[in-house]
Tab-separated table of C-alpha atoms and ligand atoms in Angstrom:
chain	number	residue	atom	x	y	z
A	395	MET	CA	14.147	-7.221	-21.643
A	396	ALA	CA	14.350	-8.670	-18.205
A	397	LEU	CA	13.044	-6.821	-15.145
A	398	ARG	CA	15.554	-4.429	-13.739
A	399	LEU	CA	15.061	-2.794	-10.280
A	400	PHE	CA	16.915	-0.127	-8.201
A	401	ASN	CA	18.333	-1.932	-5.215
A	402	THR	CA	18.977	0.303	-2.171
A	403	LEU	CA	21.503	-2.250	-0.787
A	404	THR	CA	23.749	-2.049	-4.036
A	405	ARG	CA	22.845	1.544	-4.984
A	406	LYS	CA	22.337	0.486	-8.701
A	407	VAL	CA	19.850	-0.950	-10.996
A	408	ASP	CA	20.218	-4.618	-11.075
A	409	ALA	CA	18.693	-7.357	-13.173
A	410	PHE	CA	16.000	-9.326	-11.056
A	411	THR	CA	15.780	-13.066	-10.673
A	412	PRO	CA	13.871	-14.604	-7.769
A	413	LEU	CA	15.669	-17.034	-5.303
A	414	TRP	CA	12.971	-19.723	-6.204
A	415	ASP	CA	13.643	-19.418	-9.941
A	416	LYS	CA	12.451	-22.960	-10.694
A	417	GLU	CA	8.963	-22.325	-9.150
A	418	GLY	CA	8.886	-18.716	-10.630
A	419	VAL	CA	7.771	-17.431	-7.156
A	420	VAL	CA	8.920	-14.066	-5.809
A	421	THR	CA	8.952	-13.530	-2.120
A	422	LEU	CA	7.786	-9.949	-1.399
A	423	TYR	CA	7.448	-8.077	2.147
A	424	THR	CA	5.995	-4.746	2.159
A	425	CYS	CA	5.797	-2.838	5.522
A	426	GLY	CA	2.160	-2.025	6.273
A	427	PRO	CA	0.535	0.741	8.168
A	428	THR	CA	0.477	1.688	11.864
A	429	VAL	CA	-3.229	1.394	12.488
A	430	TYR	CA	-3.600	4.535	14.878
A	431	ASN	CA	-5.306	6.865	12.459
A	432	TYR	CA	-6.490	7.227	8.964
A	433	LEU	CA	-3.646	6.898	6.310
A	434	HIS	CA	-2.776	9.998	4.226
A	435	ILE	CA	-2.325	10.102	0.439
A	436	GLY	CA	1.291	10.024	0.917
A	437	ASN	CA	1.194	6.597	2.557
A	438	TYR	CA	-0.768	5.595	-0.386
A	439	ARG	CA	1.790	6.819	-2.780
A	440	THR	CA	3.935	4.087	-1.283
A	441	TYR	CA	1.247	1.491	-1.566
A	442	VAL	CA	0.520	2.202	-5.095
A	443	PHE	CA	4.368	2.039	-5.875
A	444	GLU	CA	4.413	-1.308	-4.233
A	445	ASP	CA	1.285	-2.541	-6.162
A	446	VAL	CA	2.985	-1.351	-9.433
A	447	LEU	CA	6.122	-3.508	-8.399
A	448	LYS	CA	3.804	-6.650	-7.735
A	449	ARG	CA	1.901	-6.200	-10.813
A	450	ALA	CA	5.090	-5.621	-12.969
A	451	LEU	CA	6.399	-8.848	-11.407
A	452	LYS	CA	3.283	-10.574	-12.670
A	453	LEU	CA	3.628	-8.986	-16.068
A	454	HIS	CA	7.074	-10.409	-16.334
A	455	GLY	CA	5.808	-13.966	-15.688
A	456	PHE	CA	6.401	-14.412	-11.988
A	457	LYS	CA	3.980	-15.453	-9.206
A	458	VAL	CA	4.198	-13.446	-6.006
A	459	ARG	CA	4.151	-14.573	-2.376
A	460	HIS	CA	3.475	-11.223	-0.620
A	461	VAL	CA	3.288	-10.535	2.972
A	462	MET	CA	2.186	-7.336	4.483
A	463	ASN	CA	2.016	-6.514	8.272
A	464	ILE	CA	-0.356	-4.514	10.230
A	465	THR	CA	1.422	-2.634	13.087
A	466	ASP	CA	-1.094	-2.687	15.926
A	467	VAL	CA	1.361	-2.542	18.611
A	468	GLY	CA	4.869	-1.245	19.692
A	469	HIS	CA	5.470	1.844	17.238
A	470	LEU	CA	6.207	4.419	19.628
A	471	THR	CA	5.589	8.239	19.153
A	472	SER	CA	9.574	8.819	19.194
A	473	GLN	CA	11.825	6.950	16.883
A	474	ALA	CA	14.254	6.727	19.909
A	475	ASP	CA	12.193	3.955	21.608
A	476	GLU	CA	10.613	6.539	23.934
A	477	GLY	CA	7.208	7.879	24.393
A	478	ASP	CA	3.882	6.264	24.213
A	479	ASP	CA	2.823	3.633	21.936
A	480	LYS	CA	1.008	5.328	19.171
A	481	MET	CA	-1.945	2.906	19.578
A	482	THR	CA	-2.306	4.006	23.310
A	483	VAL	CA	-2.235	7.530	22.366
A	484	ALA	CA	-4.990	7.121	19.828
A	485	ALA	CA	-7.074	4.953	22.375
A	486	LYS	CA	-6.876	8.011	24.836
A	487	ARG	CA	-7.691	10.377	21.915
A	488	GLU	CA	-10.723	8.601	20.851
A	489	GLY	CA	-12.016	7.012	24.133
A	490	LYS	CA	-11.763	3.529	22.737
A	491	THR	CA	-9.707	0.486	23.598
A	492	ALA	CA	-6.356	0.023	21.588
A	493	TRP	CA	-7.840	-3.037	20.143
A	494	ASP	CA	-10.895	-1.188	18.779
A	495	VAL	CA	-8.660	1.594	17.372
A	496	ALA	CA	-6.592	-1.078	15.594
A	497	LYS	CA	-9.776	-2.797	14.297
A	498	PHE	CA	-11.295	0.386	13.091
A	499	TYR	CA	-8.156	1.732	11.205
A	500	THR	CA	-7.290	-1.498	9.783
A	501	ALA	CA	-10.738	-1.781	8.090
A	502	THR	CA	-10.646	1.643	6.664
A	503	PHE	CA	-7.008	0.825	5.332
A	504	LEU	CA	-8.430	-2.282	3.647
A	505	ASP	CA	-11.379	-0.380	2.138
A	506	ASP	CA	-8.922	2.327	0.989
A	507	ILE	CA	-6.570	-0.114	-0.868
A	508	LYS	CA	-9.481	-1.775	-2.570
A	509	SER	CA	-10.666	1.379	-3.862
A	510	LEU	CA	-7.211	2.120	-5.287
A	511	ARG	CA	-7.237	-1.486	-6.777
A	512	ILE	CA	-4.268	-2.660	-4.899
A	513	ASP	CA	-3.851	-6.314	-5.719
A	514	PHE	CA	-4.042	-7.803	-2.325
A	515	THR	CA	-6.587	-10.247	-0.996
A	516	ALA	CA	-5.686	-12.027	2.073
A	517	PRO	CA	-7.507	-15.204	3.326
A	518	ALA	CA	-8.594	-15.142	6.893
A	519	ASP	CA	-5.641	-17.050	8.275
A	520	ALA	CA	-2.562	-18.044	6.507
A	521	LYS	CA	-0.557	-21.329	7.421
A	522	ARG	CA	2.441	-20.020	9.424
A	523	GLU	CA	5.042	-21.782	7.247
A	524	VAL	CA	7.377	-21.002	4.485
A	525	ARG	CA	5.818	-22.327	1.129
A	526	ARG	CA	7.035	-21.897	-2.375
A	527	GLU	CA	3.751	-20.650	-3.656
A	528	ALA	CA	1.713	-17.447	-4.358
A	529	ALA	CA	-0.143	-16.105	-1.610
A	530	ASP	CA	-1.186	-12.760	-0.108
A	531	ILE	CA	-0.714	-12.911	3.717
A	532	LEU	CA	-1.822	-10.103	6.071
A	533	SER	CA	-0.090	-10.521	9.365
A	534	TYR	CA	-0.774	-8.738	12.596
A	535	ALA	CA	1.892	-7.919	14.911
A	536	THR	CA	-0.271	-8.581	17.914
A	537	GLY	CA	-1.067	-12.118	16.333
A	538	HIS	CA	2.656	-12.965	16.061
A	539	ILE	CA	4.107	-12.476	19.607
A	540	PRO	CA	5.648	-15.774	19.919
A	541	GLU	CA	7.464	-15.637	16.757
A	542	GLN	CA	8.922	-12.192	17.758
A	543	THR	CA	10.052	-13.449	21.350
A	544	ALA	CA	11.544	-16.399	19.750
A	545	MET	CA	13.661	-14.214	17.544
A	546	VAL	CA	14.537	-12.172	20.727
A	547	ASP	CA	15.628	-15.483	22.413
A	548	ALA	CA	17.792	-16.226	19.333
A	549	LEU	CA	19.499	-12.902	19.575
A	550	ALA	CA	20.001	-13.214	23.249
A	551	ALA	CA	21.581	-16.674	22.884
A	552	LYS	CA	24.125	-15.337	20.503
A	553	GLY	CA	24.945	-12.504	22.662
A	554	PHE	CA	23.464	-9.600	20.630
A	555	THR	CA	21.287	-8.184	23.403
A	556	TYR	CA	21.500	-6.385	26.836
A	557	GLU	CA	18.852	-5.484	29.314
A	558	THR	CA	18.231	-2.064	30.858
A	559	ALA	CA	15.566	-1.036	33.155
A	560	ASP	CA	12.967	-0.493	30.492
A	561	GLY	CA	13.617	-3.162	28.011
A	562	ILE	CA	15.767	-5.569	26.104
A	563	TYR	CA	18.100	-3.843	23.571
A	564	PHE	CA	20.110	-4.859	20.576
A	565	ASP	CA	23.708	-4.017	20.677
A	566	THR	CA	24.547	-2.541	17.302
A	567	ALA	CA	28.216	-2.386	17.784
A	568	LYS	CA	28.108	-6.273	17.723
A	569	PHE	CA	26.962	-6.274	14.082
A	570	PRO	CA	29.556	-5.182	11.739
A	571	GLY	CA	26.900	-4.890	8.846
A	572	TYR	CA	24.737	-2.415	10.596
A	573	TYR	CA	25.170	0.329	8.066
A	574	LYS	CA	24.965	-1.725	4.927
A	575	LEU	CA	21.462	-0.208	3.975
A	576	VAL	CA	22.296	3.485	4.493
A	577	GLY	CA	25.907	3.181	3.108
A	578	GLU	CA	29.254	4.390	4.754
A	579	ALA	CA	28.523	8.078	3.879
A	580	HIS	CA	25.572	8.325	6.198
A	581	ILE	CA	26.914	6.626	9.368
A	582	ALA	CA	27.805	9.910	11.051
A	583	GLY	CA	24.232	11.383	10.431
A	584	LEU	CA	22.516	8.332	11.774
A	585	GLN	CA	24.688	8.177	14.968
A	586	GLU	CA	24.117	11.857	15.480
A	587	GLY	CA	20.354	11.514	15.186
A	588	ALA	CA	20.028	8.664	17.419
A	589	ARG	CA	22.375	10.294	20.210
A	590	VAL	CA	19.422	12.637	21.356
A	591	SER	CA	18.286	10.252	24.040
A	592	MET	CA	20.672	7.614	25.022
A	593	GLY	CA	19.200	6.671	28.316
A	594	GLU	CA	21.004	3.437	29.525
A	595	LYS	CA	21.944	2.597	25.913
A	596	ARG	CA	25.328	1.457	25.227
A	597	ASN	CA	25.477	2.822	21.602
A	598	PRO	CA	23.319	5.581	20.010
A	599	THR	CA	21.955	3.217	17.385
A	600	ASP	CA	20.892	0.450	19.823
A	601	PHE	CA	17.200	-0.070	19.641
A	602	ALA	CA	14.514	-1.903	21.845
A	603	LEU	CA	13.596	-5.520	20.870
A	604	TRP	CA	11.303	-5.622	23.703
A	605	LYS	CA	9.972	-3.062	26.099
A	606	PHE	CA	8.837	-3.768	29.812
A	607	SER	CA	5.592	-2.334	30.771
A	608	PRO	CA	6.098	0.415	33.197
A	609	ALA	CA	5.869	-0.744	36.831
A	610	GLY	CA	2.570	-0.561	38.412
A	611	GLU	CA	0.952	0.442	34.993
A	612	ALA	CA	-1.319	-2.170	33.240
A	613	ARG	CA	-1.211	-1.695	29.551
A	614	GLN	CA	-3.919	-2.631	27.264
A	615	MET	CA	-1.617	-4.452	25.043
A	616	GLU	CA	0.948	-6.492	27.032
A	617	TRP	CA	2.400	-10.149	27.145
A	618	ASP	CA	4.374	-12.208	29.566
A	619	TYR	CA	8.079	-12.626	28.551
A	620	ARG	CA	10.923	-13.508	30.832
A	621	GLY	CA	8.557	-13.347	33.829
A	622	ARG	CA	7.396	-9.901	33.325
A	623	LYS	CA	4.879	-8.014	31.334
A	624	GLY	CA	5.912	-5.948	28.181
A	625	PHE	CA	5.422	-5.428	24.377
A	626	PRO	CA	7.635	-5.820	21.378
A	627	GLY	CA	9.621	-3.095	19.796
A	628	TRP	CA	8.519	-1.783	16.575
A	629	HIS	CA	11.166	-3.593	14.164
A	630	ILE	CA	11.111	-7.058	15.473
A	631	GLU	CA	7.701	-7.736	14.085
A	632	CYS	CA	8.631	-7.391	10.479
A	633	SER	CA	11.770	-9.492	10.898
A	634	ALA	CA	10.007	-12.260	12.700
A	635	MET	CA	6.871	-12.403	10.276
A	636	ALA	CA	8.898	-12.177	7.237
A	637	LYS	CA	10.991	-15.303	8.544
A	638	THR	CA	7.735	-17.096	9.343
A	639	TYR	CA	6.206	-16.899	5.784
A	640	LEU	CA	9.180	-16.194	3.556
A	641	GLY	CA	12.030	-17.670	5.145
A	642	ASP	CA	15.362	-16.385	6.350
A	643	THR	CA	16.300	-14.975	3.030
A	644	PHE	CA	13.968	-13.609	0.645
A	645	ASP	CA	13.688	-11.544	-2.688
A	646	ILE	CA	12.099	-8.068	-2.176
A	647	HIS	CA	11.470	-5.698	0.863
A	648	CYS	CA	9.845	-2.364	0.347
A	649	GLY	CA	8.700	0.746	2.184
A	650	GLY	CA	8.944	4.495	1.998
A	651	VAL	CA	12.544	6.066	2.149
A	652	ASP	CA	12.045	7.106	5.687
A	653	HIS	CA	12.513	3.427	6.643
A	654	ILE	CA	15.887	3.198	5.440
A	655	PRO	CA	17.854	4.550	8.263
A	656	ILE	CA	16.157	3.138	11.308
A	657	HIS	CA	13.376	0.539	10.625
A	658	HIS	CA	14.886	-1.414	7.729
A	659	THR	CA	18.340	-0.953	9.006
A	660	ASN	CA	17.196	-2.493	12.358
A	661	GLU	CA	15.161	-5.244	10.569
A	662	ILE	CA	18.409	-6.328	8.894
A	663	ALA	CA	20.352	-6.466	12.138
A	664	GLN	CA	17.686	-8.460	13.955
A	665	ALA	CA	17.139	-10.925	11.035
A	666	GLU	CA	20.765	-11.434	10.015
A	667	CYS	CA	22.153	-11.636	13.481
A	668	SER	CA	19.655	-14.422	14.533
A	669	SER	CA	19.762	-16.423	11.390
A	670	GLY	CA	23.408	-15.876	10.433
A	671	LYS	CA	22.071	-15.466	6.748
A	672	ASP	CA	21.399	-12.446	4.444
A	673	PHE	CA	18.091	-11.106	5.022
A	674	VAL	CA	16.787	-9.622	1.740
A	675	ARG	CA	18.129	-9.617	-1.816
A	676	PHE	CA	16.366	-6.424	-3.130
A	677	TRP	CA	15.593	-3.438	-1.057
A	678	LEU	CA	13.127	-0.980	-2.802
A	679	HIS	CA	12.201	2.386	-1.418
A	680	GLY	CA	9.483	4.926	-2.704
A	681	GLU	CA	10.178	8.626	-2.280
A	682	PHE	CA	7.828	10.939	-0.416
A	683	LEU	CA	4.774	12.761	-1.468
A	684	LEU	CA	5.304	16.495	-0.166
A	685	VAL	CA	2.745	19.032	0.603
A	686	LYS	CA	3.933	22.442	-0.015
A	687	ALA	CA	7.329	21.179	-0.257
A	688	GLY	CA	7.269	19.620	3.305
A	689	LYS	CA	7.078	16.247	4.497
A	690	MET	CA	3.233	14.913	4.663
A	691	SER	CA	2.855	13.168	7.987
A	692	LYS	CA	0.350	11.842	10.115
A	693	SER	CA	2.017	12.845	13.399
A	694	ASP	CA	1.807	16.496	12.698
A	695	GLY	CA	-1.754	16.488	11.388
A	696	THR	CA	-1.025	17.893	7.975
A	697	PHE	CA	-2.464	15.153	6.007
A	698	ILE	CA	-5.137	14.664	3.150
A	699	THR	CA	-6.803	11.374	3.133
A	700	LEU	CA	-8.593	9.464	0.363
A	701	ALA	CA	-11.947	10.507	1.736
A	702	ASP	CA	-10.879	14.155	1.322
A	703	LEU	CA	-10.071	13.359	-2.277
A	704	LYS	CA	-13.661	11.842	-2.646
A	705	ASP	CA	-15.362	14.803	-0.934
A	706	LYS	CA	-13.758	17.076	-3.841
A	707	GLY	CA	-15.167	14.776	-6.458
A	708	PHE	CA	-12.173	12.759	-7.111
A	709	ASP	CA	-12.227	8.931	-7.756
A	710	PRO	CA	-9.347	7.215	-5.833
A	711	LEU	CA	-8.166	5.972	-9.269
A	712	ASP	CA	-7.642	9.581	-10.317
A	713	TYR	CA	-4.951	9.619	-7.505
A	714	ARG	CA	-3.440	6.265	-8.906
A	715	MET	CA	-3.264	8.021	-12.305
A	716	TYR	CA	-1.636	11.153	-10.489
A	717	CYS	CA	0.971	8.771	-8.945
A	718	TYR	CA	2.232	7.650	-12.532
A	719	GLY	CA	3.202	11.251	-13.208
A	720	ALA	CA	6.464	10.659	-11.404
A	721	HIS	CA	9.085	8.057	-11.013
A	722	TYR	CA	8.836	6.320	-7.625
A	723	ARG	CA	12.331	7.270	-6.665
A	724	LYS	CA	11.574	10.962	-7.256
A	725	GLN	CA	9.817	13.235	-4.618
A	726	LEU	CA	6.366	14.525	-5.690
A	727	ASP	CA	4.943	17.782	-4.610
A	728	PHE	CA	1.267	17.445	-4.332
A	729	SER	CA	-1.059	20.015	-6.032
A	730	TRP	CA	-4.708	19.833	-6.545
A	731	GLU	CA	-4.232	21.226	-10.144
A	732	ALA	CA	-1.950	18.183	-10.929
A	733	LEU	CA	-4.608	15.855	-9.553
A	734	GLU	CA	-7.302	17.629	-11.639
A	735	SER	CA	-4.990	17.035	-14.788
A	736	ALA	CA	-4.609	13.490	-13.960
A	737	LYS	CA	-8.452	13.169	-13.672
A	738	THR	CA	-9.041	14.558	-17.003
A	739	ALA	CA	-6.275	12.461	-18.615
A	740	ARG	CA	-7.916	9.319	-17.033
A	741	ARG	CA	-11.324	10.456	-18.018
A	742	ARG	CA	-10.259	10.799	-21.718
A	743	LEU	CA	-8.594	7.547	-21.814
A	744	ARG	CA	-11.671	6.048	-20.359
A	745	GLU	CA	-14.069	7.632	-22.874
A	746	ARG	CA	-11.963	6.506	-25.696
A	747	ALA	CA	-11.980	3.033	-24.411
A	748	LEU	CA	-15.680	2.968	-23.929
A	749	GLU	CA	-16.124	4.313	-27.561
A	750	ASP	CA	-13.851	1.657	-28.716
A	751	LEU	CA	-15.604	-1.174	-26.722
A	752	LYS	CA	-18.882	-0.044	-28.571
A	753	ALA	CA	-17.157	-0.065	-32.003
A	754	ALA	CA	-14.801	-2.979	-31.869
A	755	GLY	CA	-15.616	-6.380	-33.763
A	756	PRO	CA	-14.988	-9.665	-32.184
A	757	GLU	CA	-11.564	-10.315	-33.472
A	758	PRO	CA	-8.619	-9.331	-31.175
A	759	GLY	CA	-6.304	-6.849	-32.711
A	760	ASP	CA	-2.663	-6.786	-33.063
A	761	SER	CA	-1.110	-4.200	-30.684
A	762	GLY	CA	1.758	-3.595	-32.920
A	763	GLY	CA	4.698	-3.740	-30.572
A	764	PHE	CA	3.144	-1.287	-27.941
A	765	GLN	CA	2.637	-4.163	-25.473
A	766	GLU	CA	6.409	-4.845	-25.593
A	767	ARG	CA	7.239	-1.235	-25.208
A	768	PHE	CA	4.907	-0.863	-22.252
A	769	ARG	CA	6.447	-4.080	-20.643
A	770	ASP	CA	9.898	-2.685	-21.205
A	771	ALA	CA	8.927	0.750	-19.576
A	772	VAL	CA	7.395	-0.900	-16.648
A	773	GLY	CA	10.397	-3.460	-16.309
A	774	ASP	CA	12.820	-0.518	-16.352
A	775	ASP	CA	12.770	0.058	-12.596
A	776	LEU	CA	9.093	0.808	-12.874
A	777	ASN	CA	9.212	3.760	-15.030
A	778	MET	CA	5.647	4.597	-15.182
A	779	PRO	CA	6.092	8.036	-16.609
A	780	ASN	CA	7.380	6.375	-19.618
A	781	ALA	CA	4.763	3.639	-19.564
A	782	MET	CA	2.060	6.258	-19.607
A	783	ALA	CA	3.826	7.858	-22.605
A	784	VAL	CA	3.496	4.536	-24.294
A	785	VAL	CA	-0.107	4.459	-23.459
A	786	HIS	CA	-0.936	8.039	-24.825
A	787	GLU	CA	1.071	7.294	-28.035
A	788	SER	CA	-0.691	4.055	-28.769
A	789	MET	CA	-4.027	5.850	-28.499
A	790	SER	CA	-2.899	8.043	-31.525
A	791	ARG	CA	-0.758	5.537	-33.385
A	792	LEU	CA	-3.077	2.435	-33.258
A	793	GLY	CA	-5.532	2.625	-35.935
A	794	THR	CA	-8.427	0.506	-34.945
A	795	PRO	CA	-10.472	0.014	-31.900
A	796	GLU	CA	-9.563	-3.768	-31.742
A	797	LYS	CA	-5.757	-2.690	-31.737
A	798	ARG	CA	-6.306	-0.104	-29.153
A	799	LEU	CA	-8.315	-2.465	-26.938
A	800	SER	CA	-6.029	-5.379	-27.137
A	801	PHE	CA	-3.084	-3.031	-26.023
A	802	LEU	CA	-5.191	-1.259	-23.194
A	803	ARG	CA	-6.349	-4.795	-21.865
A	804	ALA	CA	-2.685	-5.922	-21.363
A	805	ALA	CA	-1.612	-2.598	-19.994
A	806	GLU	CA	-4.425	-2.447	-17.502
A	807	ALA	CA	-2.930	-5.397	-15.686
A	808	VAL	CA	-0.434	-2.995	-14.267
A	809	LEU	CA	-2.291	0.340	-14.606
A	810	ALA	CA	-5.446	-0.721	-12.807
A	811	LEU	CA	-6.986	2.461	-13.800
A	812	GLY	CA	-10.530	1.052	-14.367
A	813	LEU	CA	-10.293	2.136	-17.981
A	814	LEU	CA	-12.339	-0.710	-19.302
A	815	ASP	CA	-14.785	-0.998	-16.529
A	816	ALA	CA	-18.473	-1.091	-17.714
A	817	PRO	CA	-20.002	2.364	-17.308
A	818	LYS	CA	-21.736	2.827	-14.002
A	819	ALA	CA	-25.615	2.676	-14.151
A	820	GLU	CA	-26.731	6.204	-13.971
A	821	SER	CA	-28.824	6.981	-10.825
A	822	LEU	CA	-31.135	9.708	-9.885
A	823	PRO	CA	-30.896	11.892	-6.913
A	824	ALA	CA	-33.191	10.369	-3.950
A	825	ASP	CA	-35.990	12.837	-4.440
A	826	LEU	CA	-36.471	12.373	-8.248
A	827	GLN	CA	-35.914	8.549	-7.567
A	828	ALA	CA	-38.892	8.567	-5.265
A	829	LEU	CA	-40.943	10.564	-7.554
A	830	PHE	CA	-40.192	8.144	-10.407
A	831	GLU	CA	-41.118	5.121	-8.271
A	832	ARG	CA	-44.364	6.781	-7.535
A	833	TYR	CA	-45.157	7.197	-11.314
A	834	ALA	CA	-44.179	3.595	-12.014
A	835	ALA	CA	-46.323	2.277	-9.300
A	836	ALA	CA	-49.179	4.454	-10.413
A	837	LYS	CA	-48.808	3.375	-13.967
A	838	LYS	CA	-48.635	-0.328	-12.844
A	839	ALA	CA	-51.870	0.264	-10.793
A	840	LYS	CA	-53.588	1.799	-13.942
A	841	ASP	CA	-54.065	5.041	-11.956
A	842	PHE	CA	-53.774	7.209	-14.931
A	843	LYS	CA	-54.796	10.415	-13.259
A	844	SER	CA	-51.860	10.155	-10.901
A	845	SER	CA	-49.406	8.762	-13.481
A	846	ASP	CA	-50.105	11.606	-15.861
A	847	ALA	CA	-49.527	14.263	-13.082
A	848	LEU	CA	-46.487	12.598	-11.953
A	849	ARG	CA	-45.193	12.285	-15.557
A	850	SER	CA	-45.524	16.049	-16.032
A	851	GLU	CA	-43.865	16.746	-12.772
A	852	LEU	CA	-40.833	14.538	-13.741
A	853	ALA	CA	-40.725	16.168	-17.180
A	854	ALA	CA	-40.573	19.567	-15.494
A	855	LYS	CA	-37.525	18.367	-13.587
A	856	GLY	CA	-35.845	17.182	-16.869
A	857	ILE	CA	-36.906	13.534	-16.545
A	858	LYS	CA	-38.532	11.613	-19.409
A	859	VAL	CA	-40.301	8.560	-18.688
A	860	LYS	CA	-41.051	5.608	-21.076
A	861	ASP	CA	-43.431	2.635	-20.598
A	862	THR	CA	-42.493	-0.974	-21.668
A	863	PRO	CA	-43.975	-4.152	-21.166
A	864	GLN	CA	-41.311	-4.751	-18.592
A	865	GLY	CA	-42.250	-1.703	-16.594
A	866	SER	CA	-41.304	2.126	-16.693
A	867	THR	CA	-37.946	3.350	-17.498
A	868	TRP	CA	-36.499	7.015	-17.328
A	869	SER	CA	-33.836	9.003	-19.175
A	870	ARG	CA	-32.655	12.512	-18.919
A	871	ALA	CA	-34.720	14.725	-21.254
B	1930	AMP	P1	3.534	4.172	8.597
B	1930	AMP	O1	1.977	3.758	8.835
B	1930	AMP	O2	3.810	5.597	9.116
B	1930	AMP	O3	4.541	3.060	8.989
B	1930	AMP	O4	3.631	4.428	7.091
B	1930	AMP	C1	3.034	3.566	6.096
B	1930	AMP	C2	4.159	3.687	4.845
B	1930	AMP	O5	3.792	4.971	4.290
B	1930	AMP	C3	5.551	3.471	4.967
B	1930	AMP	O6	5.929	2.672	3.973
B	1930	AMP	C4	6.149	4.959	4.912
B	1930	AMP	O7	7.380	4.864	4.428
B	1930	AMP	C5	5.174	5.466	3.974
B	1930	AMP	N1	5.062	7.123	3.917
B	1930	AMP	C6	4.956	7.842	5.065
B	1930	AMP	N2	4.810	9.040	4.791
B	1930	AMP	C7	4.829	9.148	3.388
B	1930	AMP	C8	4.948	10.201	2.482
B	1930	AMP	N3	4.670	11.379	2.790
B	1930	AMP	N4	5.093	9.868	1.118
B	1930	AMP	C9	5.138	8.527	0.726
B	1930	AMP	N5	5.190	7.532	1.584
B	1930	AMP	C10	5.028	7.870	2.899
B	1931	ZN	ZN1	8.555	-3.128	8.531
C-alpha cells in the first residue's frame, strides 16, 4: 500500500508522492529548536514523530533530503514580536554570551537526538544550493542572514512590507491565502489573539520580518541592513533556508501543532509572496505531550528533560518506545507509570531478540507477511500503535528465531529501539574494578600472597575471579 499522510493543509489523509518522483528524493524541512535552554521531552516527542516520518519514507523506498534549522537568534519571548530575544534573556541568566549559550544548547540537543537514535547526521557545511539528492542539512539562522535579508528585499519589492519605528513588517492583508493553514473556521480566533499588542501594526496578524536594534543599545547579535543594525524576525529563517536547500516548492514541512497558527502560517506568507509559488505540498503537525493535562513548556519552567529520565534509570530509547503508545496526532498525557510500562515492554522484546540471536541458525527466515503488515501500519499516516501491535503479535505467532529476527531486523529500521544491539559489556563499580585490577596485577607479578588475599576480598563482595593464559577475568558469583 502507498504511503498516506494527514495533511494539515487539505485537512485529510492524502496519498504521498514526491515532487522529484523520478529521482525518488523527498524534500523535508523540520523546524529545529530554539537553543536557549535544554529541550524538554515534549519537544522530543515532536522530533521522534518527525524521525518516524523520515524512516517511514525510507521504508517506502524514498531517499530524503532533510533540512533542520537551529534558531539561534530572533525568537522573541512574546509571539507578538515584542519582548527580548530568548537568546539574550538566556545570556543574561547564565552570564554567558548569546553565542556561547547557542553553542552549548545546540551541542546538548545534538547529543540528545543521538541518544534517541534520530536519523540525522549533518556534514559540517552543506553547499548552499538546491540539489536533487539525499542529504541531512543542519542550518543555523545566524549563518544565513544574507538569505533572509534577500527574502525581505524580494517582499519589499513586491509591496508586501512596511516599516515602523521598530522594524520591517509583513502586511498580511495583502496576502489572500494567509489563513490557508489554519482554515477559515479559525480566522477570528487568530485575529483576536494577535490583537493584544498592535503597536504601529496595520493588521493584528502582521508580523516582523526584521527588527531594528533599539537606539543606543548594542546587541550581541545584530547585523547591518538598510543602513542600520538589526536582526531577523523568527519566521523568516525557515522560509529562507528551506528555499536555499530545497527550492521554492518542496514536499513536507513539519513541527508541533503550536506552529500552525503563527510560525508556519507566517512562513507560508513570506515564501509564497516572495516566490509567487506554492511553498509546501504536505504539512504535518505533531500533537503535544502534556504534563498533568497542561501544556509542557520551556518558558514556564515545568519541563522534564532527557537527563531527568536518565537519572531515574530510563534509557532515552524507553522514551522512544513510550512515544509509540499514541498516534502522533493525539495528545499524550505523560506519566512515569506509562514510561515504566514502555521500559518493561522494550526490555521484554529485547530479551526475546537476544535469546533468538543466540539460538538462530545462519539461514534468514521468512517473516510470514508481518513485514508487509508493519509497513502498511507505518504507511497509514504513521500509525505506530498499530505497528507495535504487529510487532507484539509477530513475537507470539512467528514460530522460529530465524523468522522473528528477520521481521525484527526490518522493523528496527523504523522502530530504532536498539532491540538487536549487542549486550553492553558488564562493568564493575569503580571500587571493585580497582580491587580486581590490583588482583590481576598481583597475579601477573606472581605475588601470590597478595593475589590470594585480594581473591578472598573480591569473593566476599560477590566477585569470582578466573585466571586464563590471556590474563584474569571476573564474573558475578
Ligand atoms: P521550540 O524550540 O520551542 O521551537 O520547540 C521545538 C519543537 O517542539 C517545535 O516543533 C514545537 O512545536 C515542539 N513542542 C513544543 N512543546 C511541545 C510539547 N509539549 N509536546 C510536543 N511538542 C512540543
Ligand atoms: Zn520553522
